[in-house]
CSV table of N, CA and C in Angstrom, one decimal:
chain,number,residue,atom,x,y,z
A,1,MET,N,3.6,-9.6,6.0
A,1,MET,CA,2.1,-9.4,5.8
A,1,MET,C,1.9,-8.6,4.5
A,2,ILE,N,0.8,-9.0,3.9
A,2,ILE,CA,0.4,-8.4,2.6
A,2,ILE,C,-0.1,-7.0,2.9
A,3,GLN,N,0.3,-6.0,2.2
A,3,GLN,CA,-0.2,-4.6,2.3
A,3,GLN,C,-1.1,-4.3,1.1
A,4,PRO,N,-2.4,-4.2,1.3
A,4,PRO,CA,-3.3,-3.9,0.2
A,4,PRO,C,-3.0,-2.5,-0.3
A,5,HIS,N,-3.4,-2.3,-1.6
A,5,HIS,CA,-3.2,-1.0,-2.2
A,5,HIS,C,-4.4,-0.1,-1.8
A,6,GLY,N,-4.3,1.1,-2.2
A,6,GLY,CA,-5.4,2.1,-1.9
A,6,GLY,C,-6.7,1.8,-2.7
A,7,HIS,N,-7.5,2.8,-2.7
A,7,HIS,CA,-8.8,2.7,-3.5
A,7,HIS,C,-8.5,2.5,-4.9
A,8,VAL,N,-9.3,1.6,-5.5
A,8,VAL,CA,-9.1,1.2,-6.9
A,8,VAL,C,-9.2,2.4,-7.9
A,9,GLN,N,-10.1,3.3,-7.6
A,9,GLN,CA,-10.3,4.4,-8.5
A,9,GLN,C,-9.1,5.3,-8.7
A,10,SER,N,-8.2,5.4,-7.7
A,10,SER,CA,-7.0,6.2,-7.7
A,10,SER,C,-5.8,5.4,-8.0
A,11,LEU,N,-5.9,4.1,-8.3
A,11,LEU,CA,-4.8,3.2,-8.5
A,11,LEU,C,-4.6,2.8,-9.9
A,12,SER,N,-3.4,2.8,-10.3
A,12,SER,CA,-3.0,2.3,-11.6
A,12,SER,C,-2.5,0.9,-11.4
A,13,ILE,N,-3.2,-0.1,-11.8
A,13,ILE,CA,-2.8,-1.5,-11.5
A,13,ILE,C,-1.7,-1.9,-12.5
A,14,ALA,N,-0.5,-2.1,-12.0
A,14,ALA,CA,0.7,-2.4,-12.8
A,14,ALA,C,1.0,-3.9,-13.0
A,15,THR,N,0.3,-4.7,-12.2
A,15,THR,CA,0.5,-6.1,-12.3
A,15,THR,C,-0.6,-6.8,-13.1
A,16,THR,N,-0.3,-8.0,-13.6
A,16,THR,CA,-1.4,-8.7,-14.4
A,16,THR,C,-2.2,-9.5,-13.4
A,17,LYS,N,-1.7,-9.9,-12.3
A,17,LYS,CA,-2.4,-10.7,-11.3
A,17,LYS,C,-3.0,-9.8,-10.2
A,18,VAL,N,-4.3,-9.9,-10.0
A,18,VAL,CA,-5.0,-9.1,-9.1
A,18,VAL,C,-5.8,-9.9,-8.1
A,19,PHE,N,-5.7,-9.7,-6.9
A,19,PHE,CA,-6.5,-10.3,-5.8
A,19,PHE,C,-7.5,-9.3,-5.3
A,20,VAL,N,-8.8,-9.5,-5.4
A,20,VAL,CA,-9.8,-8.6,-4.9
A,20,VAL,C,-10.6,-9.2,-3.8
A,21,TYR,N,-10.5,-8.5,-2.6
A,21,TYR,CA,-11.2,-9.0,-1.4
A,21,TYR,C,-12.3,-8.1,-1.1
A,22,GLN,N,-13.3,-8.6,-0.4
A,22,GLN,CA,-14.4,-7.8,0.0
A,22,GLN,C,-14.3,-7.5,1.5
A,23,SER,N,-15.0,-6.4,2.0
A,23,SER,CA,-15.0,-6.0,3.4
A,23,SER,C,-13.6,-5.5,3.8
A,24,GLU,N,-13.4,-5.3,5.1
A,24,GLU,CA,-12.2,-4.8,5.6
A,24,GLU,C,-11.2,-6.0,5.7
A,25,LEU,N,-9.9,-5.8,5.6
A,25,LEU,CA,-8.9,-6.8,5.6
A,25,LEU,C,-8.3,-6.8,7.0
A,26,SER,N,-8.8,-7.8,7.8
A,26,SER,CA,-8.3,-7.9,9.2
A,26,SER,C,-6.9,-8.4,9.1
A,27,ASP,N,-6.2,-8.3,10.3
A,27,ASP,CA,-4.8,-8.8,10.3
A,27,ASP,C,-4.7,-10.3,10.0
A,28,GLU,N,-5.7,-11.1,10.5
A,28,GLU,CA,-5.8,-12.5,10.2
A,28,GLU,C,-6.0,-12.8,8.8
A,29,ALA,N,-6.9,-12.0,8.1
A,29,ALA,CA,-7.2,-12.2,6.7
A,29,ALA,C,-6.0,-11.8,5.9
A,30,ALA,N,-5.3,-10.7,6.2
A,30,ALA,CA,-4.1,-10.3,5.5
A,30,ALA,C,-3.0,-11.3,5.6
A,31,THR,N,-2.8,-11.9,6.8
A,31,THR,CA,-1.8,-12.9,6.9
A,31,THR,C,-2.2,-14.2,6.1
A,32,MET,N,-3.4,-14.6,6.1
A,32,MET,CA,-3.8,-15.7,5.3
A,32,MET,C,-3.7,-15.4,3.8
A,33,LEU,N,-4.0,-14.2,3.3
A,33,LEU,CA,-3.8,-13.8,1.9
A,33,LEU,C,-2.4,-13.8,1.6
A,34,GLY,N,-1.5,-13.4,2.4
A,34,GLY,CA,-0.1,-13.4,2.2
A,34,GLY,C,0.4,-14.8,2.0
A,35,LYS,N,-0.1,-15.7,2.8
A,35,LYS,CA,0.3,-17.2,2.7
A,35,LYS,C,-0.2,-17.7,1.4
A,36,MET,N,-1.4,-17.3,0.9
A,36,MET,CA,-1.9,-17.8,-0.4
A,36,MET,C,-1.0,-17.3,-1.5
A,37,VAL,N,-0.6,-16.1,-1.5
A,37,VAL,CA,0.3,-15.5,-2.5
A,37,VAL,C,1.6,-16.3,-2.5
A,38,ALA,N,2.2,-16.5,-1.3
A,38,ALA,CA,3.4,-17.3,-1.2
A,38,ALA,C,3.3,-18.7,-1.7
A,39,ALA,N,2.2,-19.4,-1.3
A,39,ALA,CA,1.9,-20.8,-1.7
A,39,ALA,C,1.8,-20.9,-3.2
A,40,LEU,N,1.4,-19.9,-3.9
A,40,LEU,CA,1.3,-19.9,-5.4
A,40,LEU,C,2.6,-19.5,-6.0
A,41,ASN,N,3.6,-19.3,-5.2
A,41,ASN,CA,5.0,-18.9,-5.6
A,41,ASN,C,5.0,-17.6,-6.3
A,42,TYR,N,4.2,-16.6,-5.9
A,42,TYR,CA,4.2,-15.3,-6.4
A,42,TYR,C,5.0,-14.4,-5.4
A,43,GLN,N,5.7,-13.5,-5.9
A,43,GLN,CA,6.4,-12.5,-5.1
A,43,GLN,C,5.3,-11.4,-4.7
A,44,PRO,N,5.3,-10.9,-3.5
A,44,PRO,CA,4.3,-9.9,-3.2
A,44,PRO,C,4.2,-8.7,-4.1
A,45,ASP,N,5.4,-8.3,-4.7
A,45,ASP,CA,5.3,-7.2,-5.7
A,45,ASP,C,4.8,-7.6,-7.1
A,46,SER,N,4.5,-8.9,-7.3
A,46,SER,CA,4.0,-9.3,-8.6
A,46,SER,C,2.5,-9.4,-8.6
A,47,VAL,N,1.9,-9.0,-7.5
A,47,VAL,CA,0.4,-9.1,-7.5
A,47,VAL,C,-0.1,-7.7,-6.9
A,48,THR,N,-1.3,-7.4,-7.3
A,48,THR,CA,-2.0,-6.3,-6.7
A,48,THR,C,-3.2,-6.8,-5.9
A,49,ILE,N,-3.3,-6.3,-4.7
A,49,ILE,CA,-4.3,-6.7,-3.7
A,49,ILE,C,-5.2,-5.4,-3.4
A,50,ILE,N,-6.4,-5.5,-3.7
A,50,ILE,CA,-7.3,-4.4,-3.5
A,50,ILE,C,-8.6,-4.8,-2.9
A,51,GLY,N,-9.3,-3.9,-2.2
A,51,GLY,CA,-10.6,-4.1,-1.7
A,51,GLY,C,-11.7,-3.9,-2.7
A,52,ALA,N,-12.7,-4.7,-2.6
A,52,ALA,CA,-13.9,-4.5,-3.5
A,52,ALA,C,-14.7,-3.4,-2.9
A,53,GLU,N,-14.9,-2.4,-3.7
A,53,GLU,CA,-15.7,-1.2,-3.4
A,53,GLU,C,-16.8,-1.2,-4.4
A,54,ALA,N,-17.8,-0.3,-4.3
A,54,ALA,CA,-18.9,-0.2,-5.2
A,54,ALA,C,-18.4,0.0,-6.6
A,55,HIS,N,-17.3,0.7,-6.8
A,55,HIS,CA,-16.9,1.0,-8.2
A,55,HIS,C,-15.8,0.1,-8.7
A,56,THR,N,-15.4,-0.9,-8.0
A,56,THR,CA,-14.4,-1.8,-8.4
A,56,THR,C,-14.7,-2.5,-9.8
A,57,LEU,N,-15.9,-3.0,-9.9
A,57,LEU,CA,-16.2,-3.7,-11.2
A,57,LEU,C,-16.2,-2.7,-12.3
A,58,ASP,N,-16.7,-1.5,-12.1
A,58,ASP,CA,-16.6,-0.4,-13.1
A,58,ASP,C,-15.2,-0.2,-13.5
A,59,TYR,N,-14.3,-0.1,-12.6
A,59,TYR,CA,-12.9,0.1,-12.9
A,59,TYR,C,-12.4,-1.0,-13.9
A,60,PHE,N,-12.6,-2.2,-13.5
A,60,PHE,CA,-12.1,-3.3,-14.4
A,60,PHE,C,-12.9,-3.3,-15.7
A,61,GLU,N,-14.1,-3.0,-15.8
A,61,GLU,CA,-14.9,-2.9,-17.0
A,61,GLU,C,-14.2,-1.9,-18.0
A,62,ASP,N,-13.7,-0.8,-17.4
A,62,ASP,CA,-13.1,0.2,-18.2
A,62,ASP,C,-11.6,0.1,-18.4
A,63,ALA,N,-11.0,-0.9,-17.7
A,63,ALA,CA,-9.5,-1.0,-17.8
A,63,ALA,C,-9.0,-1.3,-19.2
A,64,GLN,N,-7.9,-0.7,-19.6
A,64,GLN,CA,-7.4,-0.9,-20.9
A,64,GLN,C,-6.6,-2.2,-21.0
A,65,ALA,N,-5.9,-2.5,-19.9
A,65,ALA,CA,-5.0,-3.7,-19.9
A,65,ALA,C,-5.8,-4.9,-19.4
A,66,SER,N,-5.5,-6.1,-19.8
A,66,SER,CA,-6.1,-7.3,-19.4
A,66,SER,C,-5.4,-7.8,-18.1
A,67,HIS,N,-6.2,-8.3,-17.2
A,67,HIS,CA,-5.7,-8.8,-15.9
A,67,HIS,C,-6.2,-10.2,-15.6
A,68,LYS,N,-5.5,-10.9,-14.8
A,68,LYS,CA,-6.0,-12.2,-14.2
A,68,LYS,C,-6.4,-11.8,-12.8
A,69,ILE,N,-7.7,-12.1,-12.5
A,69,ILE,CA,-8.3,-11.6,-11.3
A,69,ILE,C,-8.9,-12.7,-10.5
A,70,VAL,N,-8.6,-12.8,-9.2
A,70,VAL,CA,-9.3,-13.7,-8.3
A,70,VAL,C,-10.1,-12.8,-7.4
A,71,PHE,N,-11.4,-13.1,-7.4
A,71,PHE,CA,-12.3,-12.4,-6.5
A,71,PHE,C,-12.7,-13.2,-5.3
A,72,PHE,N,-12.5,-12.7,-4.1
A,72,PHE,CA,-12.8,-13.4,-2.9
A,72,PHE,C,-14.2,-12.8,-2.5
A,73,GLY,N,-15.2,-13.7,-2.5
A,73,GLY,CA,-16.5,-13.2,-2.1
A,73,GLY,C,-17.6,-13.2,-3.1
A,74,ASN,N,-18.8,-12.8,-2.7
A,74,ASN,CA,-20.0,-12.9,-3.6
A,74,ASN,C,-20.2,-11.7,-4.5
A,75,ARG,N,-19.6,-10.6,-4.2
A,75,ARG,CA,-19.9,-9.4,-5.0
A,75,ARG,C,-19.0,-9.3,-6.3
A,76,CYS,N,-19.1,-10.3,-7.1
A,76,CYS,CA,-18.3,-10.3,-8.3
A,76,CYS,C,-19.0,-11.2,-9.3
A,77,PRO,N,-18.5,-11.1,-10.6
A,77,PRO,CA,-19.1,-12.0,-11.6
A,77,PRO,C,-18.6,-13.4,-11.5
A,78,GLY,N,-19.4,-14.4,-12.0
A,78,GLY,CA,-19.0,-15.7,-12.1
A,78,GLY,C,-19.6,-16.6,-11.0
A,79,ARG,N,-19.2,-17.9,-11.2
A,79,ARG,CA,-19.6,-18.9,-10.2
A,79,ARG,C,-18.3,-19.3,-9.4
A,80,PHE,N,-18.5,-19.8,-8.2
A,80,PHE,CA,-17.4,-20.2,-7.4
A,80,PHE,C,-16.6,-21.3,-8.1
A,81,GLY,N,-15.3,-21.1,-8.2
A,81,GLY,CA,-14.4,-22.1,-8.7
A,81,GLY,C,-14.4,-22.3,-10.2
A,82,GLU,N,-15.0,-21.4,-11.0
A,82,GLU,CA,-15.0,-21.5,-12.4
A,82,GLU,C,-14.2,-20.4,-13.0
A,83,ALA,N,-13.4,-20.7,-14.0
A,83,ALA,CA,-12.6,-19.6,-14.7
A,83,ALA,C,-13.5,-19.1,-15.8
A,84,MET,N,-13.5,-17.8,-16.0
A,84,MET,CA,-14.3,-17.2,-17.0
A,84,MET,C,-13.7,-16.0,-17.6
A,85,HIS,N,-14.1,-15.6,-18.8
A,85,HIS,CA,-13.7,-14.3,-19.3
A,85,HIS,C,-14.7,-13.3,-19.0
A,86,TRP,N,-14.3,-12.1,-18.5
A,86,TRP,CA,-15.2,-11.1,-18.2
A,86,TRP,C,-14.6,-9.7,-18.5
A,87,ALA,N,-15.2,-8.9,-19.3
A,87,ALA,CA,-14.7,-7.6,-19.6
A,87,ALA,C,-13.3,-7.5,-20.0
A,88,GLY,N,-12.8,-8.6,-20.7
A,88,GLY,CA,-11.5,-8.6,-21.2
A,88,GLY,C,-10.5,-9.2,-20.2
A,89,HIS,N,-10.9,-9.7,-19.1
A,89,HIS,CA,-10.1,-10.3,-18.0
A,89,HIS,C,-10.4,-11.7,-17.8
A,90,GLN,N,-9.4,-12.5,-17.3
A,90,GLN,CA,-9.6,-13.8,-16.9
A,90,GLN,C,-9.9,-13.8,-15.4
A,91,VAL,N,-11.0,-14.4,-15.0
A,91,VAL,CA,-11.5,-14.3,-13.6
A,91,VAL,C,-11.8,-15.6,-13.0
A,92,VAL,N,-11.4,-15.8,-11.7
A,92,VAL,CA,-11.9,-16.9,-10.9
A,92,VAL,C,-12.5,-16.3,-9.6
A,93,LYS,N,-13.6,-16.8,-9.2
A,93,LYS,CA,-14.3,-16.4,-8.0
A,93,LYS,C,-14.1,-17.5,-7.0
A,94,THR,N,-13.8,-17.1,-5.7
A,94,THR,CA,-13.7,-18.1,-4.6
A,94,THR,C,-14.3,-17.5,-3.4
A,95,HIS,N,-14.2,-18.2,-2.3
A,95,HIS,CA,-14.9,-17.8,-1.0
A,95,HIS,C,-14.2,-16.6,-0.4
A,96,SER,N,-14.9,-15.8,0.3
A,96,SER,CA,-14.4,-14.6,0.9
A,96,SER,C,-13.4,-15.0,2.0
A,97,LEU,N,-12.5,-14.2,2.3
A,97,LEU,CA,-11.5,-14.4,3.4
A,97,LEU,C,-12.2,-14.6,4.7
A,98,GLU,N,-13.2,-13.8,4.9
A,98,GLU,CA,-14.0,-13.9,6.2
A,98,GLU,C,-14.6,-15.3,6.3
A,99,ASP,N,-15.2,-15.8,5.2
A,99,ASP,CA,-15.7,-17.2,5.3
A,99,ASP,C,-14.7,-18.2,5.5
A,100,LEU,N,-13.5,-18.0,5.0
A,100,LEU,CA,-12.4,-19.0,5.3
A,100,LEU,C,-11.9,-19.0,6.7
A,101,ILE,N,-12.0,-17.8,7.3
A,101,ILE,CA,-11.6,-17.7,8.7
A,101,ILE,C,-12.7,-18.3,9.6
A,102,SER,N,-14.0,-18.1,9.3
A,102,SER,CA,-15.0,-18.7,10.1
A,102,SER,C,-15.3,-20.1,9.8
A,103,ASN,N,-15.0,-20.6,8.6
A,103,ASN,CA,-15.3,-21.9,8.2
A,103,ASN,C,-14.0,-22.5,7.5
A,104,PRO,N,-13.0,-23.0,8.3
A,104,PRO,CA,-11.8,-23.5,7.7
A,104,PRO,C,-12.0,-24.6,6.7
A,105,SER,N,-13.1,-25.3,6.8
A,105,SER,CA,-13.3,-26.5,5.9
A,105,SER,C,-13.4,-26.0,4.4
A,106,LEU,N,-13.6,-24.7,4.2
A,106,LEU,CA,-13.6,-24.2,2.8
A,106,LEU,C,-12.2,-24.0,2.2
A,107,LYS,N,-11.2,-24.1,3.0
A,107,LYS,CA,-9.8,-23.8,2.5
A,107,LYS,C,-9.4,-24.8,1.4
A,108,LYS,N,-9.7,-26.1,1.5
A,108,LYS,CA,-9.3,-27.0,0.5
A,108,LYS,C,-10.0,-26.7,-0.8
A,109,GLU,N,-11.2,-26.3,-0.8
A,109,GLU,CA,-11.9,-25.9,-2.1
A,109,GLU,C,-11.3,-24.6,-2.6
A,110,THR,N,-11.0,-23.7,-1.7
A,110,THR,CA,-10.4,-22.4,-2.2
A,110,THR,C,-9.1,-22.6,-2.8
A,111,TRP,N,-8.3,-23.6,-2.2
A,111,TRP,CA,-7.0,-23.9,-2.8
A,111,TRP,C,-7.1,-24.4,-4.2
A,112,SER,N,-8.1,-25.2,-4.5
A,112,SER,CA,-8.3,-25.7,-5.9
A,112,SER,C,-8.7,-24.5,-6.8
A,113,HIS,N,-9.5,-23.5,-6.3
A,113,HIS,CA,-9.8,-22.3,-7.0
A,113,HIS,C,-8.5,-21.5,-7.3
A,114,LEU,N,-7.7,-21.4,-6.3
A,114,LEU,CA,-6.4,-20.6,-6.5
A,114,LEU,C,-5.5,-21.3,-7.5
A,115,LYS,N,-5.4,-22.6,-7.5
A,115,LYS,CA,-4.6,-23.3,-8.5
A,115,LYS,C,-5.1,-23.1,-9.9
A,116,LEU,N,-6.5,-23.1,-10.0
A,116,LEU,CA,-7.1,-22.8,-11.3
A,116,LEU,C,-6.6,-21.4,-11.8
A,117,PHE,N,-6.7,-20.4,-10.8
A,117,PHE,CA,-6.3,-19.0,-11.1
A,117,PHE,C,-4.8,-19.0,-11.6
A,118,ALA,N,-4.0,-19.7,-10.9
A,118,ALA,CA,-2.5,-19.7,-11.2
A,118,ALA,C,-2.3,-20.3,-12.6
A,119,GLY,N,-3.2,-21.2,-13.0
A,119,GLY,CA,-3.0,-21.8,-14.4
A,119,GLY,C,-3.5,-20.9,-15.5
A,120,LEU,N,-4.1,-19.8,-15.2
A,120,LEU,CA,-4.7,-19.0,-16.3
A,120,LEU,C,-3.6,-18.4,-17.2
C-alpha cells in the first residue's frame, strides 16, 4: 500500500513526479493509488504522494525545482484531463480518488489522464 508523506510545508519533495490527493486517504483510496502508480510502471520510491491542504498550492508556487504533478480533485489549477504549465511545473488534473470509488465509470477517463501525465 502507498504511504503518503507528511504535511507538504514540512516536506522536501525529492522526486520529480508528485501525486496530490484531496481529503483523507482511506485504505481503499490508498490501495487504488498504489495500483495506479504500479500501472504506470513507477516504483513507489520514485513518486511523492501528498494530501492537498490549504497551503499546498503555495508550496508549489514557491518551489525551486520543477515537478510533474497530477492533482486528484477540484482544488487545483487546470481542467480535467489537460496538461498545462503552472508555476514552473507540468500539471495534469483528474478526478478525485473519492469520486473514483463512488463512481467507477470515471476510471477509464482517469486512466487516460494518468497516461497523459506519464508522457510529460
